[in-house]
Short mmCIF file of C-alpha atoms and ligand atoms in Angstrom, two decimals:
data_model
loop_
_atom_site.label_atom_id
_atom_site.label_comp_id
_atom_site.label_asym_id
_atom_site.label_seq_id
_atom_site.Cartn_x
_atom_site.Cartn_y
_atom_site.Cartn_z
CA UNK N 1409 24.24 102.30 83.22
CA UNK N 1410 27.35 103.79 84.75
CA UNK N 1411 27.18 106.32 87.62
CA UNK N 1412 28.15 110.03 86.87
CA UNK N 1413 30.55 111.27 89.18
CA UNK N 1414 33.17 114.04 90.13
CA UNK N 1415 36.54 112.01 90.47
CA UNK N 1416 38.95 113.40 92.96
CA UNK N 1417 42.50 111.93 93.15
CA UNK N 1418 44.65 112.46 96.24
CA UNK N 1419 41.49 113.09 98.04
CA UNK N 1420 42.79 112.22 101.56
CA UNK N 1421 45.39 115.17 101.10
CA UNK N 1422 45.13 118.76 102.44
CA UNK N 1423 43.18 119.99 99.30
CA UNK N 1424 41.42 117.08 98.58
CA UNK N 1425 39.79 116.92 102.19
CA UNK N 1426 38.83 120.56 101.89
CA UNK N 1427 37.62 120.13 98.40
CA UNK N 1428 35.42 117.05 99.38
CA UNK N 1429 33.77 119.25 102.12
CA UNK N 1430 32.87 121.82 99.83
CA UNK N 1431 31.57 119.79 97.02
CA UNK N 1432 29.72 117.29 99.14
CA UNK N 1433 27.51 120.30 99.85
CA UNK N 1434 26.29 120.75 96.60
CA UNK N 1435 22.98 118.81 96.10
CA UNK N 1436 22.78 115.78 93.83
CA UNK N 1437 26.23 115.48 93.34
CA UNK N 1438 28.00 111.95 93.63
CA UNK N 1439 31.70 111.99 94.34
CA UNK N 1440 34.28 109.40 93.86
CA UNK N 1441 37.42 109.52 95.63
CA UNK N 1442 40.84 107.76 95.39
CA UNK N 1443 43.83 107.89 97.66
CA UNK N 1444 46.72 105.80 98.81
CA UNK N 1445 45.34 106.69 102.31
CA UNK N 1446 42.09 106.19 104.03
CA UNK N 1447 39.80 109.17 104.34
CA UNK N 1448 39.62 110.35 107.96
CA UNK N 1449 36.71 109.21 109.89
CA UNK N 1450 34.72 112.74 109.75
CA UNK N 1451 34.90 112.31 106.01
CA UNK N 1452 33.33 109.21 105.85
CA UNK N 1453 29.96 109.14 104.03
CA UNK N 1454 30.87 112.27 101.88
CA UNK N 1455 32.01 110.08 98.58
CA UNK N 1456 32.64 106.50 97.53
CA UNK N 1457 36.27 106.39 98.57
CA UNK N 1458 38.59 103.87 96.89
CA UNK N 1459 41.99 103.24 98.63
CA UNK N 1460 44.32 102.37 96.03
CA UNK N 1461 47.11 103.29 93.85
CA UNK N 1462 46.46 105.62 90.80
CA UNK N 1463 49.32 103.82 88.94
CA UNK N 1464 47.29 100.53 89.22
CA UNK N 1465 46.08 100.65 85.55
CA UNK N 1466 43.62 97.50 86.39
CA UNK N 1467 42.09 99.69 89.25
CA UNK N 1468 41.50 102.60 86.92
CA UNK N 1469 40.04 100.43 84.31
CA UNK N 1470 37.70 98.95 86.74
CA UNK N 1471 36.76 102.36 88.03
CA UNK N 1472 36.10 103.58 84.37
CA UNK N 1473 33.90 100.67 83.79
CA UNK N 1474 31.78 101.39 86.88
CA UNK N 1475 31.66 105.33 86.62
CA UNK N 1476 31.27 107.88 84.19
CA UNK N 1477 33.92 110.58 85.26
CA UNK N 1478 32.14 114.21 84.39
CA UNK N 1479 34.82 116.03 86.02
CA UNK N 1480 38.12 115.16 87.14
CA UNK N 1481 39.92 117.14 89.93
CA UNK N 1482 43.55 115.49 89.84
CA UNK N 1483 45.02 116.40 93.17
CA UNK N 1484 47.46 113.40 93.66
CA UNK N 1485 51.26 114.41 93.86
CA UNK N 1486 54.42 114.09 95.77
CA UNK N 1487 55.30 117.66 96.81
CA UNK N 1488 58.56 119.55 96.13
CA UNK N 1489 60.78 118.40 98.98
CA UNK N 1490 59.74 114.76 99.02
CA UNK N 1491 59.98 114.67 95.14
CA UNK N 1492 63.84 115.61 95.63
CA UNK N 1493 64.31 112.69 97.80
CA UNK N 1494 62.40 110.33 95.54
CA UNK N 1495 62.63 111.88 92.11
CA UNK N 1496 61.93 109.04 90.03
CA UNK N 1497 58.92 108.01 92.21
CA UNK N 1498 57.86 111.62 92.01
CA UNK N 1499 58.00 111.32 88.21
CA UNK N 1500 55.66 108.27 88.34
CA UNK N 1501 53.05 109.81 90.61
CA UNK N 1502 53.29 113.26 89.32
CA UNK N 1503 53.71 112.65 85.52
CA UNK N 1504 52.80 109.17 84.74
CA UNK N 1505 49.48 109.01 86.70
CA UNK N 1506 48.47 112.38 85.17
CA UNK N 1507 49.19 110.96 81.92
CA UNK N 1508 46.92 107.87 82.45
CA UNK N 1509 44.03 109.98 83.60
CA UNK N 1510 44.43 112.54 80.80
CA UNK N 1511 44.17 109.32 78.23
CA UNK N 1512 41.14 108.11 80.24
CA UNK N 1513 39.42 111.42 80.18
CA UNK N 1514 40.24 111.95 76.50
CA UNK N 1515 38.63 108.47 75.65
CA UNK N 1516 35.71 109.26 77.68
CA UNK N 1517 35.17 112.44 76.21
CA UNK N 1518 35.10 110.97 72.78
CA UNK N 1519 32.98 107.92 73.79
CA UNK N 1520 30.27 110.35 75.20
CA UNK N 1521 30.76 113.18 72.48
CA UNK N 1522 31.18 115.72 75.24
CA UNK N 1523 34.32 117.00 76.97
CA UNK N 1524 35.41 115.69 80.35
CA UNK N 1525 36.61 118.48 82.47
CA UNK N 1526 39.89 118.09 83.97
CA UNK N 1527 41.13 120.40 86.74
CA UNK N 1528 44.85 120.40 87.41
CA UNK N 1529 46.34 122.24 90.39
CA UNK N 1530 49.74 123.51 89.46
CA UNK N 1531 52.10 125.33 91.54
CA UNK N 1532 54.68 128.51 91.99
CA UNK N 1533 57.13 125.57 91.80
CA UNK N 1534 56.69 125.81 87.88
CA UNK N 1535 58.79 128.86 88.07
CA UNK N 1536 62.34 128.91 88.62
CA UNK N 1537 64.25 132.10 89.01
CA UNK N 1538 67.93 131.83 88.85
CA UNK N 1539 69.06 133.77 91.74
CA UNK N 1540 68.15 136.13 94.68
CA UNK N 1541 68.90 139.48 92.61
CA UNK N 1542 66.58 138.14 89.77
CA UNK N 1543 63.79 137.12 92.22
CA UNK N 1544 64.18 140.67 93.90
CA UNK N 1545 63.98 142.45 90.46
CA UNK N 1546 60.88 140.59 89.10
CA UNK N 1547 58.47 140.84 91.88
CA UNK N 1548 55.39 139.47 90.45
CA UNK N 1549 55.76 136.87 87.85
CA UNK N 1550 53.50 136.36 84.82
CA UNK N 1551 52.23 132.66 83.77
CA UNK N 1552 54.60 132.77 80.82
CA UNK N 1553 57.61 134.19 82.66
CA UNK N 1554 60.55 132.16 84.29
CA UNK N 1555 59.25 129.00 83.42
CA UNK N 1556 62.45 127.12 84.53
CA UNK N 1557 61.90 124.95 87.57
CA UNK N 1558 64.77 123.95 89.45
CA UNK N 1559 62.79 120.82 91.20
CA UNK N 1560 61.41 117.59 90.11
CA UNK N 1561 58.08 118.57 91.48
CA UNK N 1562 58.16 122.06 89.34
CA UNK N 1563 59.21 120.12 86.16
CA UNK N 1564 56.39 117.54 86.66
CA UNK N 1565 53.69 120.39 87.25
CA UNK N 1566 54.98 122.53 84.24
CA UNK N 1567 54.90 119.48 81.88
CA UNK N 1568 51.64 118.16 82.94
CA UNK N 1569 50.34 121.86 82.24
CA UNK N 1570 51.64 121.24 78.80
CA UNK N 1571 50.19 117.52 78.58
CA UNK N 1572 47.09 118.78 79.67
CA UNK N 1573 46.94 121.54 76.91
CA UNK N 1574 48.02 119.13 74.18
CA UNK N 1575 45.29 116.52 75.15
CA UNK N 1576 42.63 119.38 75.11
CA UNK N 1577 43.50 120.82 71.83
CA UNK N 1578 45.81 118.34 69.67
CA UNK N 1579 45.45 114.99 70.90
CA UNK N 1580 44.64 112.55 67.72
CA UNK N 1581 45.09 115.69 65.48
CA UNK N 1582 46.07 113.55 62.59
CA UNK N 1583 42.66 111.59 62.58
CA UNK N 1584 40.25 112.37 59.88
CA UNK N 1585 37.62 113.79 62.11
CA UNK N 1586 38.97 115.55 65.28
CA UNK N 1587 36.59 114.01 68.03
CA UNK N 1588 35.82 116.05 71.22
CA UNK N 1589 38.45 116.12 73.93
CA UNK N 1590 39.00 117.02 77.23
CA UNK N 1591 38.25 120.65 78.86
CA UNK N 1592 41.80 121.16 80.55
CA UNK N 1593 42.05 123.74 83.10
CA UNK N 1594 44.83 124.58 85.60
CA UNK N 1595 45.50 127.01 88.48
CA UNK N 1596 49.04 127.64 89.63
CA UNK N 1597 49.04 127.84 93.64
CA UNK N 1598 51.13 129.73 95.64
CA UNK N 1599 52.02 128.08 99.20
CA UNK N 1600 49.02 126.82 101.26
CA UNK N 1601 47.84 126.97 104.46
CA UNK N 1602 45.03 125.37 106.15
CA UNK N 1603 43.88 125.53 109.85
CA UNK N 1604 42.92 121.91 109.86
CA UNK N 1605 45.35 120.11 108.27
CA UNK N 1606 49.58 120.17 108.19
CA UNK N 1607 51.12 119.40 104.89
CA UNK N 1608 54.03 116.84 104.25
CA UNK N 1609 56.73 117.07 101.85
CA UNK N 1610 56.22 120.51 100.55
CA UNK N 1611 58.81 123.33 100.86
CA UNK N 1612 56.36 126.12 101.39
CA UNK N 1613 55.58 123.97 104.58
CA UNK N 1614 57.43 126.24 107.08
CA UNK N 1615 54.52 128.70 107.18
CA UNK N 1616 51.87 126.20 108.17
CA UNK N 1617 54.56 124.29 110.40
CA UNK N 1618 55.21 127.51 112.34
CA UNK N 1619 51.58 128.30 113.00
CA UNK N 1620 50.51 124.74 113.95
CA UNK N 1621 53.81 124.39 116.23
CA UNK N 1622 52.99 127.77 118.07
CA UNK N 1623 49.45 126.64 118.62
CA UNK N 1624 50.36 123.56 120.39
CA UNK N 1625 53.06 125.23 122.43
CA UNK N 1626 55.83 123.43 120.59
CA UNK N 1627 59.07 125.22 119.71
CA UNK N 1628 59.64 125.56 115.94
CA UNK N 1629 63.04 125.97 113.95
CA UNK N 1630 62.39 127.47 110.60
CA UNK N 1631 64.25 126.12 107.68
CA UNK N 1632 64.51 129.34 105.55
CA UNK N 1633 65.95 132.70 106.80
CA UNK N 1634 63.92 135.46 107.75
CA UNK N 1635 63.89 137.36 104.42
CA UNK N 1636 62.66 134.62 102.41
CA UNK N 1637 59.40 135.46 100.72
CA UNK N 1638 56.84 133.55 98.64
CA UNK N 1639 53.11 134.20 98.01
CA UNK N 1640 50.72 132.23 100.17
CA UNK N 1641 46.84 131.76 100.12
CA UNK N 1642 44.54 129.98 102.82
CA UNK N 1643 42.77 126.67 101.80
CA UNK N 1644 39.31 128.15 101.80
CA UNK N 1645 40.49 130.28 98.77
CA UNK N 1646 42.38 127.35 97.08
CA UNK N 1647 39.08 125.50 97.00
CA UNK N 1648 37.46 128.43 95.59
CA UNK N 1649 39.86 128.97 93.05
CA UNK N 1650 39.30 125.45 91.98
CA UNK N 1651 35.58 125.62 92.04
CA UNK N 1652 35.44 128.83 90.23
CA UNK N 1653 37.57 128.09 87.41
CA UNK N 1654 35.75 124.77 86.88
CA UNK N 1655 32.29 126.78 86.62
CA UNK N 1656 33.80 129.60 84.52
CA UNK N 1657 32.07 129.84 81.06
CA UNK N 1658 34.59 128.10 78.78
CA UNK N 1659 34.18 131.05 76.21
CA UNK N 1660 35.58 133.53 78.85
CA UNK N 1661 38.75 131.65 79.43
CA UNK N 1662 41.75 133.04 77.47
CA UNK N 1663 44.34 130.65 78.69
CA UNK N 1664 44.45 127.09 80.13
CA UNK N 1665 46.90 127.81 83.26
CA UNK N 1666 46.12 130.68 85.76
CA UNK N 1667 47.97 132.16 88.42
CA UNK N 1668 46.03 132.48 91.45
CA UNK N 1669 47.25 134.22 94.80
CA UNK N 1670 46.27 136.18 97.90
CA UNK N 1671 49.30 137.81 99.88
CA UNK N 1672 53.00 137.68 99.96
CA UNK N 1673 54.99 137.54 103.10
CA UNK N 1674 58.50 136.94 104.40
CA UNK N 1675 59.02 134.20 106.95
CA UNK N 1676 59.69 137.00 109.66
CA UNK N 1677 56.56 138.51 108.93
CA UNK N 1678 54.78 135.15 109.30
CA UNK N 1679 56.80 134.74 112.67
CA UNK N 1680 55.62 138.26 113.84
CA UNK N 1681 51.99 137.41 112.95
CA UNK N 1682 52.12 134.05 114.66
CA UNK N 1683 54.12 135.61 117.74
CA UNK N 1684 51.27 138.33 118.01
CA UNK N 1685 48.55 135.54 118.37
CA UNK N 1686 50.45 133.03 120.43
CA UNK N 1687 52.39 134.98 122.81
CA UNK N 1688 54.52 132.20 124.20
CA UNK N 1689 55.55 130.97 120.43
CA UNK N 1690 59.28 129.87 120.29
CA UNK N 1691 60.48 130.41 116.73
CA UNK N 1692 64.15 130.30 115.65
CA UNK N 1693 65.68 130.63 112.19
CA UNK N 1694 67.94 127.79 111.18
CA UNK N 1695 67.92 127.81 107.49
CA UNK N 1696 68.68 124.52 105.52
CA UNK N 1697 70.26 126.10 102.49
CA UNK N 1698 69.39 123.57 100.09
CA UNK N 1699 65.64 123.81 101.03
CA UNK N 1700 66.01 127.51 101.20
CA UNK N 1701 67.39 127.54 97.68
CA UNK N 1702 64.20 126.13 96.31
CA UNK N 1703 62.04 128.73 98.16
CA UNK N 1704 64.83 131.40 96.52
CA UNK N 1705 64.09 130.14 93.14
CA UNK N 1706 59.99 130.61 93.59
CA UNK N 1707 58.86 134.24 92.73
CA UNK N 1708 58.04 136.67 95.59
CA UNK N 1709 54.71 137.23 94.37
CA UNK N 1710 52.65 136.18 91.20
CA UNK N 1711 50.49 138.11 89.11
CA UNK N 1712 46.94 136.69 88.88
CA UNK N 1713 45.37 139.36 86.77
CA UNK N 1714 44.47 136.97 84.02
CA UNK N 1715 42.26 134.86 86.47
CA UNK N 1716 40.77 138.29 87.76
CA UNK N 1717 39.99 139.31 84.37
CA UNK N 1718 38.56 135.97 82.83
CA UNK N 1719 36.64 134.52 85.89
CA UNK N 1720 36.56 137.18 88.30
CA UNK N 1721 38.77 135.64 90.70
CA UNK N 1722 39.70 137.59 93.99
CA UNK N 1723 40.51 135.81 97.14
CA UNK N 1724 38.19 135.90 100.08
CA UNK N 1725 41.03 136.13 102.61
CA UNK N 1726 43.39 138.85 102.29
CA UNK N 1727 46.33 138.57 104.93
CA UNK N 1728 44.45 140.46 107.79
CA UNK N 1729 41.39 138.31 107.35
CA UNK N 1730 43.28 135.05 106.50
CA UNK N 1731 45.09 135.32 110.07
CA UNK N 1732 42.44 136.93 112.22
CA UNK N 1733 39.23 135.16 111.07
CA UNK N 1734 40.32 132.00 109.44
CA UNK N 1735 43.87 130.69 110.54
CA UNK N 1736 44.10 131.83 114.38
CA UNK N 1737 40.64 131.13 115.58
CA UNK N 1738 40.31 127.86 113.98
CA UNK N 1739 43.80 126.43 114.83
CA UNK N 1740 43.11 127.66 118.55
CA UNK N 1741 39.96 125.74 118.58
CA UNK N 1742 41.73 122.97 117.06
CA UNK N 1743 44.27 122.25 119.83
CA UNK N 1744 42.16 123.46 122.64
CA UNK N 1745 40.27 120.04 122.23
N1 LIG A 1232 53.54 123.78 98.35
C1 LIG A 1232 54.03 123.09 97.37
C2 LIG A 1232 55.46 122.64 97.82
O1 LIG A 1232 55.92 123.26 98.84
C3 LIG A 1232 54.42 124.06 96.41
O2 LIG A 1232 53.24 124.10 95.60
O3 LIG A 1232 55.80 121.67 97.47
#
């Protein structure tokens, strides 16, 4: 008998670690994780961890022969800045690995005659506004608007959302009898900020970088101008969104891809909050116009009313709570050690 597991890819990454900590608290759950990197020591024992490459078909085949993947949280990805530096590699990781996993999930669903649930984090990078004027004009963007990404990462995420929908609705549509296939659900995240980890390779990274630098007494030079604005969310809410969407009754879902967000801040507003918490913070603005242009193409805010309606999504941390109860105390404690 194969072991029934929740499978998390990219588990050593920021969202992966936070999700694993939360899922591991649920009684009776077996978790299988994979990442190119090892799990940090404090996470050992929470899952069966495989250090390996999702693009290794043999490795995936071995895992499928040993484990029944009941739910897949497919988090592995190269983020937006890194993907601009290595676009073809990003396509391999972000798209080709996703395709392999969707196929595995579809075959598994057919074999056991019950859908495998496939949870996929997408991103505000799936949007692309052509210029600052348009961004100022369309403040809160809905899921189906401005889907013209200007980054490889954004193109990858948007396409994988579509692939997921395809696999869940039309895969093998010409077969005489349509077999059960996957239950695909996706959230489009805003920029994410964790008190415990720092991202690498993203373009919304200036917000967490500013905070973590200030907490360590290090100067920080911000790569976007003061007015640059995008939506953000803290990590506990990102994990909550994934778990709430996974648990939502399928008949309540009117779409497969949902915006989720918490607060929208300009880089200057983040700086002000950081300076209020860390009096000696040294933050300068030295825009890198190319990275800033990516941030400018992302919406200033996103409309998450569909998620609120369908599965009662609401962030637990608004901007006040995010900073005063989660970010500042935890970051202070982290670097005080
Ligand atoms: N945080 C991601 C990035 O900056 C966007 O989803 O690439």
